PDB file of C-alpha atoms in Angstrom:
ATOM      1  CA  UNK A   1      95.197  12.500  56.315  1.00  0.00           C
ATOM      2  CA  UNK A   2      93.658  11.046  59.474  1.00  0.00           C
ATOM      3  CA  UNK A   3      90.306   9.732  59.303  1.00  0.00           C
ATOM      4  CA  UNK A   4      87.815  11.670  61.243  1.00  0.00           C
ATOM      5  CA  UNK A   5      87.388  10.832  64.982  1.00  0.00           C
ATOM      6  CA  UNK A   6      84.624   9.837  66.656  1.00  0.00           C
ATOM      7  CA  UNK A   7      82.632  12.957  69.093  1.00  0.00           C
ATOM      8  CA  UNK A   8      83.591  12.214  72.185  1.00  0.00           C
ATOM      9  CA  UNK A   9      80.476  11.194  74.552  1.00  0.00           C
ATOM     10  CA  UNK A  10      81.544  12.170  77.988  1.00  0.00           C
ATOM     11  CA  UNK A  11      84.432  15.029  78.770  1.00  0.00           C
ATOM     12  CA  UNK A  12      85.029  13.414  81.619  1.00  0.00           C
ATOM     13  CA  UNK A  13      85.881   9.977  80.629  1.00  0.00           C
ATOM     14  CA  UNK A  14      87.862  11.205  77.769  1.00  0.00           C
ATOM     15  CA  UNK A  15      89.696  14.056  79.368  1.00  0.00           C
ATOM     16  CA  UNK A  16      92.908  12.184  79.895  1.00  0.00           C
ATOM     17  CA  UNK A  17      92.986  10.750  75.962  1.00  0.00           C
ATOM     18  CA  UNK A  18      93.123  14.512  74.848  1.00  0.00           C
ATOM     19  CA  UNK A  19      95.850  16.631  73.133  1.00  0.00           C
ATOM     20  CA  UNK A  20      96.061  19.012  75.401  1.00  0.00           C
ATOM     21  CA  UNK A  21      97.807  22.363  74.472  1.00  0.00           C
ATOM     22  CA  UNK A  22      98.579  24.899  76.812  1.00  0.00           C
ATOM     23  CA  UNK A  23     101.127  27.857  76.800  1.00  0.00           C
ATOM     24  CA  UNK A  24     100.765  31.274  78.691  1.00  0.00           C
ATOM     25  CA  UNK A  25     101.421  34.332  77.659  1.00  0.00           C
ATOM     26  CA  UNK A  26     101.117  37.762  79.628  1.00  0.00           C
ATOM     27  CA  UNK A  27      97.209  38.571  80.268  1.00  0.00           C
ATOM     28  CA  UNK A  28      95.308  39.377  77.598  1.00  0.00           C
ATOM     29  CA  UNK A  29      92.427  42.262  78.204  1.00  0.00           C
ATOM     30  CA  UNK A  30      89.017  40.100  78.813  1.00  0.00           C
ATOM     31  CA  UNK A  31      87.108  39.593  75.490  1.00  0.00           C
ATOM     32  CA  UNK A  32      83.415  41.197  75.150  1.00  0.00           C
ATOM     33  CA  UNK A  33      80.664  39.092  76.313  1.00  0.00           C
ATOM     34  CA  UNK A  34      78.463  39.108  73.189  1.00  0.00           C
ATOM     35  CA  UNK A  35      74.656  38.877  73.323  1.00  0.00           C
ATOM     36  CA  UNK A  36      72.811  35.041  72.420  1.00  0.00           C
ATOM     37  CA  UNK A  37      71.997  36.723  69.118  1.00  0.00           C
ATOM     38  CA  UNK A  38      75.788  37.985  68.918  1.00  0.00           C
ATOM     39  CA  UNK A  39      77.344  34.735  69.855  1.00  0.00           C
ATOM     40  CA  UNK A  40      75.087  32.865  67.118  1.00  0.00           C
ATOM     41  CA  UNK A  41      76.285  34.902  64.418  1.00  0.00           C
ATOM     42  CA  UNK A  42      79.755  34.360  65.133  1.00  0.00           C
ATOM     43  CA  UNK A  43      79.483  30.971  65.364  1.00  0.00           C
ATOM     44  CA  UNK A  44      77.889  30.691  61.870  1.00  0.00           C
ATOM     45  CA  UNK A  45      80.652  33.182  60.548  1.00  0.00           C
ATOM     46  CA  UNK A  46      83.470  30.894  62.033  1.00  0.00           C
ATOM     47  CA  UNK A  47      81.701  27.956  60.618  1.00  0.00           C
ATOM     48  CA  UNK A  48      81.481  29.271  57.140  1.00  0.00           C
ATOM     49  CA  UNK A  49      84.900  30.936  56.719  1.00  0.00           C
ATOM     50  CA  UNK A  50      86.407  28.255  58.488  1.00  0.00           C
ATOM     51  CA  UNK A  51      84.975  25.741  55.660  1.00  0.00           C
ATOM     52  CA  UNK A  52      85.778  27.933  52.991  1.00  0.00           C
ATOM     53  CA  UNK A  53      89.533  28.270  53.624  1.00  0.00           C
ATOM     54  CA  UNK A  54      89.724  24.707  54.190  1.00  0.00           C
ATOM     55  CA  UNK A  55      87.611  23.603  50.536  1.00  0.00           C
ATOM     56  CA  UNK A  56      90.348  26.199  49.091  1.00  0.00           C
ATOM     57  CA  UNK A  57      93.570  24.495  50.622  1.00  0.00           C
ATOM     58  CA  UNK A  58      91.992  21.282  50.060  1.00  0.00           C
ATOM     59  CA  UNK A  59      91.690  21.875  46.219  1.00  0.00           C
ATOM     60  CA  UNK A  60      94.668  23.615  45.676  1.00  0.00           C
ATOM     61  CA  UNK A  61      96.734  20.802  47.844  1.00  0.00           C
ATOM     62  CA  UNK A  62      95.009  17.952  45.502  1.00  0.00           C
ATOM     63  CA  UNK A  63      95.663  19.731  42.191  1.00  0.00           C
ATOM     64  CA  UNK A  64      99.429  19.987  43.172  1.00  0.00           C
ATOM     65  CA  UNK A  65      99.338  16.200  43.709  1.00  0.00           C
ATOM     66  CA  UNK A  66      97.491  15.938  40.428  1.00  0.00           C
ATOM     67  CA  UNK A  67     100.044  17.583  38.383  1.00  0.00           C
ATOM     68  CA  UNK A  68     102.913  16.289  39.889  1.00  0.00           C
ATOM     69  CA  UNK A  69     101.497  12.952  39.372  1.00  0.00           C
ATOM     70  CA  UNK A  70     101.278  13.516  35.640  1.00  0.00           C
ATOM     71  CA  UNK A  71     103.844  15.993  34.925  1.00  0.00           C
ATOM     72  CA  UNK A  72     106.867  15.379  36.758  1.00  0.00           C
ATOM     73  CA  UNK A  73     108.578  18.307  35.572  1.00  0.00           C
ATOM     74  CA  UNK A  74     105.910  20.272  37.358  1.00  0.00           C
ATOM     75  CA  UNK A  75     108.050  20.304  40.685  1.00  0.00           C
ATOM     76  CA  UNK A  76     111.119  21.575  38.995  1.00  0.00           C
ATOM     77  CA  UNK A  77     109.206  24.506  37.125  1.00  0.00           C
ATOM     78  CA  UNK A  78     111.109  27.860  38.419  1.00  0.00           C
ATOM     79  CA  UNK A  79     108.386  30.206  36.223  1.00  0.00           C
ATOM     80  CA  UNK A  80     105.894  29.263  39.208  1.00  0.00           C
ATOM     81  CA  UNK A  81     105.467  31.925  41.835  1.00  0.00           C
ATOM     82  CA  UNK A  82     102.170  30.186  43.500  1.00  0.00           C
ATOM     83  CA  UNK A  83      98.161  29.500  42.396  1.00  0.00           C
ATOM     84  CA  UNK A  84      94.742  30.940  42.727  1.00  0.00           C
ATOM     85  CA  UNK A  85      91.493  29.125  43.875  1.00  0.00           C
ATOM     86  CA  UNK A  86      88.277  30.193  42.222  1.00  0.00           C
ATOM     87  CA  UNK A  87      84.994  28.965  43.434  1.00  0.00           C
ATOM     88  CA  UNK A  88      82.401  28.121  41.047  1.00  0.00           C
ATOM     89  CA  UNK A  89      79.734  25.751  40.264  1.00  0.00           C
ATOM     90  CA  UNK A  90      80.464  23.867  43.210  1.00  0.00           C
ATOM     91  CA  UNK A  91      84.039  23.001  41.856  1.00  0.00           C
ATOM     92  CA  UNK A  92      87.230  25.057  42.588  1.00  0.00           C
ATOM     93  CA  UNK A  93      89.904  25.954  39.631  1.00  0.00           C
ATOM     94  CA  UNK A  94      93.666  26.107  40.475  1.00  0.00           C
ATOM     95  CA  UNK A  95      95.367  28.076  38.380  1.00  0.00           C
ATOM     96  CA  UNK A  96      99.332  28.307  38.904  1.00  0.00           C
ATOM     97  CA  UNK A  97     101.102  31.206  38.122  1.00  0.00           C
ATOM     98  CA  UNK A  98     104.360  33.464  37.389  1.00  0.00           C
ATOM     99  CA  UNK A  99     105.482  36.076  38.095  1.00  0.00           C
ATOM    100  CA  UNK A 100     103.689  37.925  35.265  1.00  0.00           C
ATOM    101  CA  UNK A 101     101.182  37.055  36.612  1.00  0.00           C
ATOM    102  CA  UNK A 102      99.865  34.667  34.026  1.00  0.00           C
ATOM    103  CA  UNK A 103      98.872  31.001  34.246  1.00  0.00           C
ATOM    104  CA  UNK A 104     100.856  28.187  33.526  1.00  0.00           C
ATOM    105  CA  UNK A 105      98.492  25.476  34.383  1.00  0.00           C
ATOM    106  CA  UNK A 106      95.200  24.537  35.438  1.00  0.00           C
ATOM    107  CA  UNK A 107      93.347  22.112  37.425  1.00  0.00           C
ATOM    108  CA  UNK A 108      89.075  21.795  38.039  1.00  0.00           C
ATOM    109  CA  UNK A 109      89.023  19.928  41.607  1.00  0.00           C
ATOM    110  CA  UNK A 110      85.835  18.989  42.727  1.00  0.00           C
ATOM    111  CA  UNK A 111      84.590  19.807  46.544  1.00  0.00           C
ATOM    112  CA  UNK A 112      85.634  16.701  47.880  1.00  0.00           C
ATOM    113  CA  UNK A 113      89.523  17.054  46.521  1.00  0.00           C
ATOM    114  CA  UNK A 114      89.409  14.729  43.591  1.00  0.00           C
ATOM    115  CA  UNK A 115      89.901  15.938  39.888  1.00  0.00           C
ATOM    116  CA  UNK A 116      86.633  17.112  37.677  1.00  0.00           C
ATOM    117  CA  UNK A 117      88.687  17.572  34.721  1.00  0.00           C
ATOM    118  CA  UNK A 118      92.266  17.328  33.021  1.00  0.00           C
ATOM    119  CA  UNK A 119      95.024  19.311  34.284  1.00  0.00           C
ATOM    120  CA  UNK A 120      95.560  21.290  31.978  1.00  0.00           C
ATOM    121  CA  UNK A 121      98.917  22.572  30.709  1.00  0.00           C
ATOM    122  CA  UNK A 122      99.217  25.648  28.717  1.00  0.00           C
ATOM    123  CA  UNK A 123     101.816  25.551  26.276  1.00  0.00           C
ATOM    124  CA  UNK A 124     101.474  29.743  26.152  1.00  0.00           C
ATOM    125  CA  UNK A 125     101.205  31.373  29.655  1.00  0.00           C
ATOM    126  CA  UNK A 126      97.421  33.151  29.531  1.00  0.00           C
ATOM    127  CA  UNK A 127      96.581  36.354  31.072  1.00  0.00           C
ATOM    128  CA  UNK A 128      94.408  36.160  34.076  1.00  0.00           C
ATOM    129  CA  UNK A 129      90.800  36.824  34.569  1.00  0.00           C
ATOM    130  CA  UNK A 130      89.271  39.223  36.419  1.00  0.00           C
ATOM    131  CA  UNK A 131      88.718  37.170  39.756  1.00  0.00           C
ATOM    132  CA  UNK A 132      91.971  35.609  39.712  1.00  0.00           C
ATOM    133  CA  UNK A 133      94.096  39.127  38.814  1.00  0.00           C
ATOM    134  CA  UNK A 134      92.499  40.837  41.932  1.00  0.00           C
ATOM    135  CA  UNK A 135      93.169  37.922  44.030  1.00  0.00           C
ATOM    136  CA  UNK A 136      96.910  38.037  43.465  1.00  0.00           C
ATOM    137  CA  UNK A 137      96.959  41.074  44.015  1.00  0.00           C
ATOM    138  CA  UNK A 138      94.780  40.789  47.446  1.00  0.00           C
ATOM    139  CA  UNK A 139      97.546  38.253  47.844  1.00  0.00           C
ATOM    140  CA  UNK A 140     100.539  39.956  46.640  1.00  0.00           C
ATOM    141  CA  UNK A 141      99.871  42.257  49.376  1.00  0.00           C
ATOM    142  CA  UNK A 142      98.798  40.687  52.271  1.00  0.00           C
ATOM    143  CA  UNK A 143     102.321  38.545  52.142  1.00  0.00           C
ATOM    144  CA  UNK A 144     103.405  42.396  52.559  1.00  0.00           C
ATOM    145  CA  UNK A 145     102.157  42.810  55.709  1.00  0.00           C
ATOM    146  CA  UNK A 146     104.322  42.790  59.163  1.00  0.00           C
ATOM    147  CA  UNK A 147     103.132  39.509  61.142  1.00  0.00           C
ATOM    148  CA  UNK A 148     105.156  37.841  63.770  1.00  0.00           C
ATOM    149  CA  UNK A 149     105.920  34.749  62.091  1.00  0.00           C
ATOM    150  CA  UNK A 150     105.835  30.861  63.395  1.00  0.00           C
ATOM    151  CA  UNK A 151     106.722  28.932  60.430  1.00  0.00           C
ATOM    152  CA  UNK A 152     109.590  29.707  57.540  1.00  0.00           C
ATOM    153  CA  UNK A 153     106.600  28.446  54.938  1.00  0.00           C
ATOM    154  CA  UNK A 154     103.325  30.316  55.041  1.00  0.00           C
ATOM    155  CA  UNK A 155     100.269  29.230  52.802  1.00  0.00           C
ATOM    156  CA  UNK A 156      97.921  31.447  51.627  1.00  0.00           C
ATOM    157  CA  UNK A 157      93.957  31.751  51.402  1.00  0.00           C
ATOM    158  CA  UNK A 158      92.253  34.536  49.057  1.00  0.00           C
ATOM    159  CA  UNK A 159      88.466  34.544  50.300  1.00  0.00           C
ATOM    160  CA  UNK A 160      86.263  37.577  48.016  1.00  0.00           C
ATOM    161  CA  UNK A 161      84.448  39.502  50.660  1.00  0.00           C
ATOM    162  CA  UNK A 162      82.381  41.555  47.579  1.00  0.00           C
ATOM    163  CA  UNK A 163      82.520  45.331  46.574  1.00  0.00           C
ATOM    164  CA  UNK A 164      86.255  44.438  45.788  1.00  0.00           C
ATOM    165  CA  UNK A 165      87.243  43.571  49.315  1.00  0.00           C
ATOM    166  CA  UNK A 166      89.279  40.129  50.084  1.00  0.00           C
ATOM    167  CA  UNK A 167      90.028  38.221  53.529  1.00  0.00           C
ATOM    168  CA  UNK A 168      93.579  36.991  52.819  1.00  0.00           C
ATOM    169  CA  UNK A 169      94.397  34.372  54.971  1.00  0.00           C
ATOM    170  CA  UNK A 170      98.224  33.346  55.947  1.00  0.00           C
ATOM    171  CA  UNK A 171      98.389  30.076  57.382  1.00  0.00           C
ATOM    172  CA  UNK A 172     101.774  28.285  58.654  1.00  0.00           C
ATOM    173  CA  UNK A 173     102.770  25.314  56.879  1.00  0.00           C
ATOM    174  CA  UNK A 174     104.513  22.425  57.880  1.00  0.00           C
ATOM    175  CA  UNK A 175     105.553  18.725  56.717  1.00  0.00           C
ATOM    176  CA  UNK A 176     104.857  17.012  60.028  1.00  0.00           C
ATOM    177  CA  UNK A 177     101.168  15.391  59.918  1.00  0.00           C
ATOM    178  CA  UNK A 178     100.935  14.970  64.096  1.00  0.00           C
ATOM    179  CA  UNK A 179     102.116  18.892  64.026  1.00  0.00           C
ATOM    180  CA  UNK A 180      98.814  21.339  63.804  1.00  0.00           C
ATOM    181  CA  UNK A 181     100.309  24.944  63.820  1.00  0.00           C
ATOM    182  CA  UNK A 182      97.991  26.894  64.987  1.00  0.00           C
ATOM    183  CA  UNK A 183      99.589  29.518  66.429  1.00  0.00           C
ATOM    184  CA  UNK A 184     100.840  31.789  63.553  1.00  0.00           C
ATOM    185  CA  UNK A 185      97.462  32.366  61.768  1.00  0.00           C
ATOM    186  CA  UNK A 186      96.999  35.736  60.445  1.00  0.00           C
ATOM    187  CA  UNK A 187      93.955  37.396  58.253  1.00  0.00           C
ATOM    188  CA  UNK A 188      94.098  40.733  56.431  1.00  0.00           C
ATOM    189  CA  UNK A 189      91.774  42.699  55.177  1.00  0.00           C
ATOM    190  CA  UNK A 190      92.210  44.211  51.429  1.00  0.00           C
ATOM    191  CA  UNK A 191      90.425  47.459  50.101  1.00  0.00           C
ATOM    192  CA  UNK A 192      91.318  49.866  47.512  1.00  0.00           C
ATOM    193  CA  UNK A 193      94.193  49.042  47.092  1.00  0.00           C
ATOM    194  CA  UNK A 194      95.549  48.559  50.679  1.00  0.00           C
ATOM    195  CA  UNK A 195      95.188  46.416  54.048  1.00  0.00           C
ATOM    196  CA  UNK A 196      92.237  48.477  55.861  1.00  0.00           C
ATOM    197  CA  UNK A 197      92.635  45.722  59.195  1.00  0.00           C
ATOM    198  CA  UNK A 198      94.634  42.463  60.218  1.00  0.00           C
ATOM    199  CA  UNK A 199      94.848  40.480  62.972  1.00  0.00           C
ATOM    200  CA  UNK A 200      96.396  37.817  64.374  1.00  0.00           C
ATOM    201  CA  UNK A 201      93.968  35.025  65.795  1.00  0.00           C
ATOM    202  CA  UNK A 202      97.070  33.560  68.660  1.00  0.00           C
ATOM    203  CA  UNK A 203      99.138  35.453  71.254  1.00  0.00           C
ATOM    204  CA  UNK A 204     102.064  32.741  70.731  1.00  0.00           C
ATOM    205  CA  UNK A 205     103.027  30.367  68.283  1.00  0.00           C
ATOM    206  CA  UNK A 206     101.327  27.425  70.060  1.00  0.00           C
ATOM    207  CA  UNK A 207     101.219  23.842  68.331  1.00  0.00           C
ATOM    208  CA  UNK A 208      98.815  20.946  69.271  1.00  0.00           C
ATOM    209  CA  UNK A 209      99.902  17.959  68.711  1.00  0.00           C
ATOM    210  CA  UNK A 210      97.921  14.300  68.111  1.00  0.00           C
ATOM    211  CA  UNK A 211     100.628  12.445  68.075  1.00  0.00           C
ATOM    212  CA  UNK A 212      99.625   8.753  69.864  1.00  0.00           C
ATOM    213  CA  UNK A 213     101.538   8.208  73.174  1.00  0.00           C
ATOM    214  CA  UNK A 214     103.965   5.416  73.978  1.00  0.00           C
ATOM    215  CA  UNK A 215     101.130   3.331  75.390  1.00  0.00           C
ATOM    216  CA  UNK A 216      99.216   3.339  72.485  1.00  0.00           C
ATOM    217  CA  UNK A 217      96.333   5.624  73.671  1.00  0.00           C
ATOM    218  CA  UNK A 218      94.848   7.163  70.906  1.00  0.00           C
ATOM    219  CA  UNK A 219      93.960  10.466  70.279  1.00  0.00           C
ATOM    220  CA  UNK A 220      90.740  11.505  69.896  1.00  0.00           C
ATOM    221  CA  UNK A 221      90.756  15.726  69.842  1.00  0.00           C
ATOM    222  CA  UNK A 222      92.329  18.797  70.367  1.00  0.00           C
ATOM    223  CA  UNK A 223      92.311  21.378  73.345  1.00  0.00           C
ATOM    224  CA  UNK A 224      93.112  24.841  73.107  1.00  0.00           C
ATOM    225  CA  UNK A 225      92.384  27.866  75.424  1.00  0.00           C
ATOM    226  CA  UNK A 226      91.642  30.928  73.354  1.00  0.00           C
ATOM    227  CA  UNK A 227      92.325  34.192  74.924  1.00  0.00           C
ATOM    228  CA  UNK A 228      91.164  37.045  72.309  1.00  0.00           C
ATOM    229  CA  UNK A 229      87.572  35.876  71.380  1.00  0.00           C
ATOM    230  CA  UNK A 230      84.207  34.917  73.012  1.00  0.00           C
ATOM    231  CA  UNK A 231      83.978  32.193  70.829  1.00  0.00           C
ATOM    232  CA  UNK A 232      86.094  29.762  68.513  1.00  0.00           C
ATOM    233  CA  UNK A 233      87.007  31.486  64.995  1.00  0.00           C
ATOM    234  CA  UNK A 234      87.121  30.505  61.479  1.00  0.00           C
ATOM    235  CA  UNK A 235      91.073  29.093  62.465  1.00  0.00           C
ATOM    236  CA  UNK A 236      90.114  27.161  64.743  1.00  0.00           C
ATOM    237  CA  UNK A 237      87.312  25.586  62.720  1.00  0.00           C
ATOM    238  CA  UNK A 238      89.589  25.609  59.444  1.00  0.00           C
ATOM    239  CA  UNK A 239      92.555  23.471  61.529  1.00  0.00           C
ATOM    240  CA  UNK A 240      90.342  21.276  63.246  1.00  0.00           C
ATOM    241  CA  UNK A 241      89.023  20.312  59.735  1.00  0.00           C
ATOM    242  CA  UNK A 242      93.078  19.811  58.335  1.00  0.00           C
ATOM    243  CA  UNK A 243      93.743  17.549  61.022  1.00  0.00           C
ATOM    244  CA  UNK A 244      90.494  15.353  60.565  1.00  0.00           C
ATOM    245  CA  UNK A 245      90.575  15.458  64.592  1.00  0.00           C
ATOM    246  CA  UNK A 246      87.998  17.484  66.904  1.00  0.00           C
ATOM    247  CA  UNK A 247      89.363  20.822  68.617  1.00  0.00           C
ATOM    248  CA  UNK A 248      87.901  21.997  71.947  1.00  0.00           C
ATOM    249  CA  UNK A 249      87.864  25.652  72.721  1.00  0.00           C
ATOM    250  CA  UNK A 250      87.833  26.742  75.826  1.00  0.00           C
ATOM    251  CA  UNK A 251      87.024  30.231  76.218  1.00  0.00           C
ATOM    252  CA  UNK A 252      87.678  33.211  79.256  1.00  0.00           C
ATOM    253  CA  UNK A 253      84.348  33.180  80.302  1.00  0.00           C
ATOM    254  CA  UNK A 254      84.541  29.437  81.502  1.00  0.00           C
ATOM    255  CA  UNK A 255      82.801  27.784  78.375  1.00  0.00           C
ATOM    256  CA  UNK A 256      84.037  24.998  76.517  1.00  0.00           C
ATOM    257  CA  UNK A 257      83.346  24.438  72.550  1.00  0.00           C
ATOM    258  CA  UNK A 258      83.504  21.963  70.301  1.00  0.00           C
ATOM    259  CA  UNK A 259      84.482  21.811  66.887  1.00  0.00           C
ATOM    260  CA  UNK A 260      83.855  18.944  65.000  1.00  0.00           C
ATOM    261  CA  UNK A 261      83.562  18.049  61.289  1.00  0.00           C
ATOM    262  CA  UNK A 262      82.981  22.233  60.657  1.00  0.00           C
ATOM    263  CA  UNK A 263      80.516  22.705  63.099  1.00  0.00           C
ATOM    264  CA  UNK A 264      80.639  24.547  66.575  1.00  0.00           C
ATOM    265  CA  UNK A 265      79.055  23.241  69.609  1.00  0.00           C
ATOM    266  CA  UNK A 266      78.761  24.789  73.102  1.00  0.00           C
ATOM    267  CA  UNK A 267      79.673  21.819  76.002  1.00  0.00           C
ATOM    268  CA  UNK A 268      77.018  22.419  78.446  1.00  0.00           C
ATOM    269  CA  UNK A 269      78.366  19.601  80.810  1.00  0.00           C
ATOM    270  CA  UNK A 270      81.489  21.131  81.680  1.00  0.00           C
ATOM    271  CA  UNK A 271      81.513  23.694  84.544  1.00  0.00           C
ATOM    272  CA  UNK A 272      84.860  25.388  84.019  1.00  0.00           C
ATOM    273  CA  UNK A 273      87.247  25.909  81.394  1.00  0.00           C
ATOM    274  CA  UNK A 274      90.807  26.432  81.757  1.00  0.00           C
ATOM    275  CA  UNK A 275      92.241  29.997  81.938  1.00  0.00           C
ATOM    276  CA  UNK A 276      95.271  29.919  80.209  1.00  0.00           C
ATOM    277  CA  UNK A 277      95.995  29.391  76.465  1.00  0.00           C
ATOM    278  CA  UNK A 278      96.304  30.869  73.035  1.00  0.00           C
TER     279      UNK A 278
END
């Protein structure tokens, strides 16, 4: 992973040293204007979900490492069908499964990605507990649903919403570190049993890149122009965070945002946003 960029100062200055990612589709209907009290709730909604999803990937992408690190055998194991991240303590448990479902192995990450325990392998598979049996099958069924795909690989991000509901995230997954594949990113909503709502937070399968150019200028964030929302989402926040680079957001309504390190900012300085995008 990158390590995180520095916020830029100026726009202006640093325009020209930007990712920029542009692609347009056919025009989108305008989103709502949302009220100050509206727009600050998103923002914190985006900014916690975004986080969350992230912690989970993190954890679960640093326990695979773990156990393939110390059990070499791990990447040729055929019972494994995928893993569960549980919350808990301020720690997150990775449990890998079959196709059962029970669990195979185990890992206790800590927040930051690094191991709070031993991985644990179980020489009998164990049945699952509560939390992680109705997140596979949150799971289970949101990799049901009809999405347009952008990526042959698709990771996956059980959030508990309470009451029994889940926010099953499907995000696209790729092995090229300068490739962030936004476009592609899909939530569903699970309920009794069934998807009650999904969406789809791109109109296209747009990719930013921060690859540096040819003449060694560096890059120091991310622009995207988001069509379907007043305001940056939890994806935006959540692949801003993968990357370790800063994502700008510009927005229909001629505001620009900035996402860096989680957090959501509004760029007052900057007059106009672009009108074309995601």
């Amino acid at each position: 992973m990158m390590k995180p960029a520095r916020a830029w100062a100026t726009l202006v200055l640093l325009m020209p040293l930007m990712a920029l990612a542009q692609d347009v589709p056919a025009t989108p209907p305008t989103p709502t204007p949302l009220s100050a009290a509206d727009t600050a709730a998103a923002l914190s909604r985006a900014e916690r979900l975004g986080k969350a999803i992230f912690l989970q990937d993190l954890a679960a992408e640093r326990a695979t490492d773990a156990i393939r690190a110390k059990y070499r055998a791990f990447g040729k194991d055929a019972r494994v069908r995928g893993w569960i991240t549980e919350e808990h303590d301020g720690q997150y448990r990775v449990s890998y499964i079959d196709a059962t479902p029970a669990v195979l192995y185990r890992v206790e990450m800590a927040a930051d990605g690094t191991p709070a325990g031993e991985v644990q392998v179980l020489s009998e598979p164990a049945p699952l507990s509560a939390y992680e049996a109705a997140a596979t099958t949150a799971r289970t069924l949101a990799m049901t649903a009809q999405v347009a795909p952008c990526a042959k690989a698709y990771n996956s991000v059980a959030l508990p919403e309470g009451e029994g509901r889940w926010a099953v995230y499907l995000l696209p997954a790729t092995t090229l570190p300068n490739v962030v594949p936004l476009g592609g990113s899909h939530r569903l909503d699970i309920a009794d049993g069934r998807i009650t709502a999904s969406r789809g937070f791109t109109r296209t399968c747009i990719q930013l890149g921060r690859t540096p150019s040819k003449r060694g200028v560096k890059v120091v964030g991310m622009m995207v122009t988001h069509l379907l929302d007043p305001t940056p989402t939890e994806v935006h926040v959540y692949w801003s965070l993968w990357a370790r680079t800063p994502m700008y957001v510009a927005t229909t309504d001629g505001q620009l945002w900035e996402i860096h390190d989680g957090r959501i900012h509004k760029r007052d300085d900057v007059a106009q946003a672009p009108a074309s995008g995601s």
